[in-house]
Amino acid sequence: MHIEVNDEQALVNAGIRVTAVRMLIWKQVRHGFSDAFNLADLEAKLPTVDRSTLFRTLTLLTEAHLLHEIDDGSGTQKYCVCHLDDTRHCHGHVHLTCRICHRTFCLTNVHIPQVPLPEGFEPQETEYIVKGICTACSKKR
């Protein structure tokens, strides 16, 4: 089950002190990107907010588990909004990364498959990235 809360309540629930700038950034992140984004993407959408404030806020949102980081091999850290389940945990989903345009797409309805792990191994993070060529780049070829 997916939990839906308003923007301000999401920050409050995560233990983040709500400020005007944090709300501006969170609203842009939550509603302004349909897929993964990087700092430069956010900077382009919010040119009046300085880069260091954007970075600090992205870090805060990630530490609060409202965002998760994606290392898609492009050399640029990307972020995606966490989709919380009814236990308030961010469920992992599959990402697609285009080798040409370097965009990363979120397949939020496709969960990371269960992988049998050796006894005693404690996973802390799981990423599932499929690399290839996106539809737009494929059509240009």
Short mmCIF file of C-alpha atoms in Angstrom, two decimals:
data_model
loop_
_atom_site.label_atom_id
_atom_site.label_comp_id
_atom_site.label_asym_id
_atom_site.label_seq_id
_atom_site.Cartn_x
_atom_site.Cartn_y
_atom_site.Cartn_z
CA MET A 1 0.00 0.00 0.00
CA HIS A 2 1.25 3.51 -0.83
CA ILE A 3 0.98 6.31 1.74
CA GLU A 4 0.11 9.79 0.46
CA VAL A 5 0.72 12.88 2.62
CA ASN A 6 0.90 16.56 1.75
CA ASP A 7 4.25 18.24 1.14
CA GLU A 8 4.61 19.92 4.52
CA GLN A 9 3.47 16.83 6.44
CA ALA A 10 6.03 14.70 4.57
CA LEU A 11 8.83 16.94 5.88
CA VAL A 12 7.39 17.01 9.41
CA ASN A 13 6.96 13.22 9.45
CA ALA A 14 10.62 12.88 8.42
CA GLY A 15 11.74 15.11 11.31
CA ILE A 16 12.77 17.99 9.06
CA ARG A 17 12.20 21.54 10.24
CA VAL A 18 10.02 23.21 7.63
CA THR A 19 11.37 26.43 6.10
CA ALA A 20 10.23 28.32 3.01
CA VAL A 21 13.32 27.29 1.01
CA ARG A 22 13.08 23.63 2.04
CA MET A 23 9.40 23.61 1.02
CA LEU A 24 10.24 25.19 -2.32
CA ILE A 25 12.93 22.59 -3.00
CA TRP A 26 10.83 19.65 -1.73
CA LYS A 27 7.83 20.67 -3.85
CA GLN A 28 10.04 20.93 -6.94
CA VAL A 29 11.67 17.59 -6.23
CA ARG A 30 8.41 15.83 -5.42
CA HIS A 31 6.24 17.26 -8.20
CA GLY A 32 8.66 18.68 -10.78
CA PHE A 33 10.51 15.55 -11.88
CA SER A 34 8.89 12.41 -13.19
CA ASP A 35 12.19 10.51 -13.14
CA ALA A 36 15.61 10.70 -11.53
CA PHE A 37 17.34 14.07 -11.48
CA ASN A 38 20.71 15.52 -10.53
CA LEU A 39 21.82 18.71 -8.82
CA ALA A 40 22.17 20.55 -12.15
CA ASP A 41 18.59 19.62 -13.10
CA LEU A 42 17.33 21.04 -9.81
CA GLU A 43 19.50 24.12 -10.17
CA ALA A 44 17.96 24.78 -13.62
CA LYS A 45 14.44 24.57 -12.16
CA LEU A 46 15.27 26.79 -9.16
CA PRO A 47 17.83 29.35 -10.42
CA THR A 48 17.17 31.74 -7.51
CA VAL A 49 18.35 29.19 -4.92
CA ASP A 50 22.12 28.90 -4.53
CA ARG A 51 23.81 25.61 -5.34
CA SER A 52 25.10 24.96 -1.81
CA THR A 53 21.58 25.31 -0.35
CA LEU A 54 20.25 22.91 -2.98
CA PHE A 55 22.99 20.38 -2.22
CA ARG A 56 22.54 20.63 1.57
CA THR A 57 18.79 20.18 1.20
CA LEU A 58 19.20 17.17 -1.11
CA THR A 59 21.52 15.66 1.48
CA LEU A 60 19.01 16.34 4.26
CA LEU A 61 16.14 14.81 2.25
CA THR A 62 18.27 11.77 1.46
CA GLU A 63 19.30 11.28 5.10
CA ALA A 64 15.60 11.53 6.06
CA HIS A 65 14.78 8.80 3.49
CA LEU A 66 12.54 11.07 1.42
CA LEU A 67 14.96 10.72 -1.50
CA HIS A 68 17.29 7.95 -2.48
CA GLU A 69 20.55 8.30 -4.36
CA ILE A 70 21.21 6.49 -7.60
CA ASP A 71 24.69 5.69 -8.84
CA ASP A 72 23.96 4.86 -12.47
CA GLY A 73 27.60 4.96 -13.56
CA SER A 74 27.22 8.30 -15.35
CA GLY A 75 29.57 10.06 -12.93
CA THR A 76 26.79 12.35 -11.69
CA GLN A 77 24.90 11.60 -8.49
CA LYS A 78 21.18 11.31 -9.19
CA TYR A 79 18.21 11.36 -6.87
CA CYS A 80 14.71 9.93 -6.89
CA VAL A 81 11.76 10.48 -4.56
CA CYS A 82 11.16 7.54 -2.24
CA HIS A 83 7.77 5.93 -2.49
CA LEU A 84 6.86 4.86 1.02
CA ASP A 85 4.90 1.71 1.70
CA ASP A 86 2.48 1.26 4.59
CA THR A 87 5.40 0.51 6.94
CA ARG A 88 6.92 3.93 6.04
CA HIS A 89 9.87 2.29 4.26
CA CYS A 90 11.10 3.36 0.86
CA HIS A 91 10.49 0.45 -1.47
CA GLY A 92 13.25 -0.19 -3.96
CA HIS A 93 12.38 0.02 -7.62
CA VAL A 94 14.12 -0.59 -10.92
CA HIS A 95 15.93 2.21 -12.78
CA LEU A 96 16.72 2.40 -16.50
CA THR A 97 19.74 4.40 -17.63
CA CYS A 98 20.33 5.46 -21.22
CA ARG A 99 23.93 5.05 -22.36
CA ILE A 100 23.50 7.88 -24.90
CA CYS A 101 21.66 10.74 -23.16
CA HIS A 102 22.53 9.54 -19.62
CA ARG A 103 18.98 10.05 -18.34
CA THR A 104 17.81 7.69 -15.64
CA PHE A 105 14.17 6.64 -15.56
CA CYS A 106 12.34 5.25 -12.54
CA LEU A 107 10.10 2.24 -12.88
CA THR A 108 8.32 2.83 -9.58
CA ASN A 109 5.85 0.04 -10.23
CA VAL A 110 8.62 -2.55 -10.78
CA HIS A 111 10.14 -3.60 -7.47
CA ILE A 112 13.67 -4.90 -7.09
CA PRO A 113 13.47 -8.70 -7.13
CA GLN A 114 14.33 -10.64 -3.98
CA VAL A 115 17.84 -12.05 -4.09
CA PRO A 116 18.77 -14.97 -1.84
CA LEU A 117 21.64 -13.82 0.36
CA PRO A 118 24.13 -15.88 2.35
CA GLU A 119 23.22 -16.43 5.99
CA GLY A 120 24.52 -13.65 8.18
CA PHE A 121 24.81 -11.08 5.40
CA GLU A 122 23.02 -7.87 6.34
CA PRO A 123 22.08 -5.81 3.26
CA GLN A 124 22.04 -2.05 3.72
CA GLU A 125 21.23 -0.86 0.23
CA THR A 126 20.12 -2.39 -3.05
CA GLU A 127 20.23 -0.84 -6.51
CA TYR A 128 18.85 -2.35 -9.67
CA ILE A 129 19.83 -0.50 -12.84
CA VAL A 130 19.22 -1.65 -16.39
CA LYS A 131 21.50 0.12 -18.89
CA GLY A 132 20.63 0.49 -22.53
CA ILE A 133 19.24 3.01 -25.01
CA CYS A 134 16.05 4.92 -24.22
CA THR A 135 13.17 5.24 -26.67
CA ALA A 136 13.99 8.85 -27.59
CA CYS A 137 17.64 8.10 -28.38
CA SER A 138 16.68 4.92 -30.18
CA LYS A 139 14.40 6.90 -32.52
CA LYS A 140 17.23 9.33 -33.35
CA ARG A 141 19.49 6.56 -34.57
#
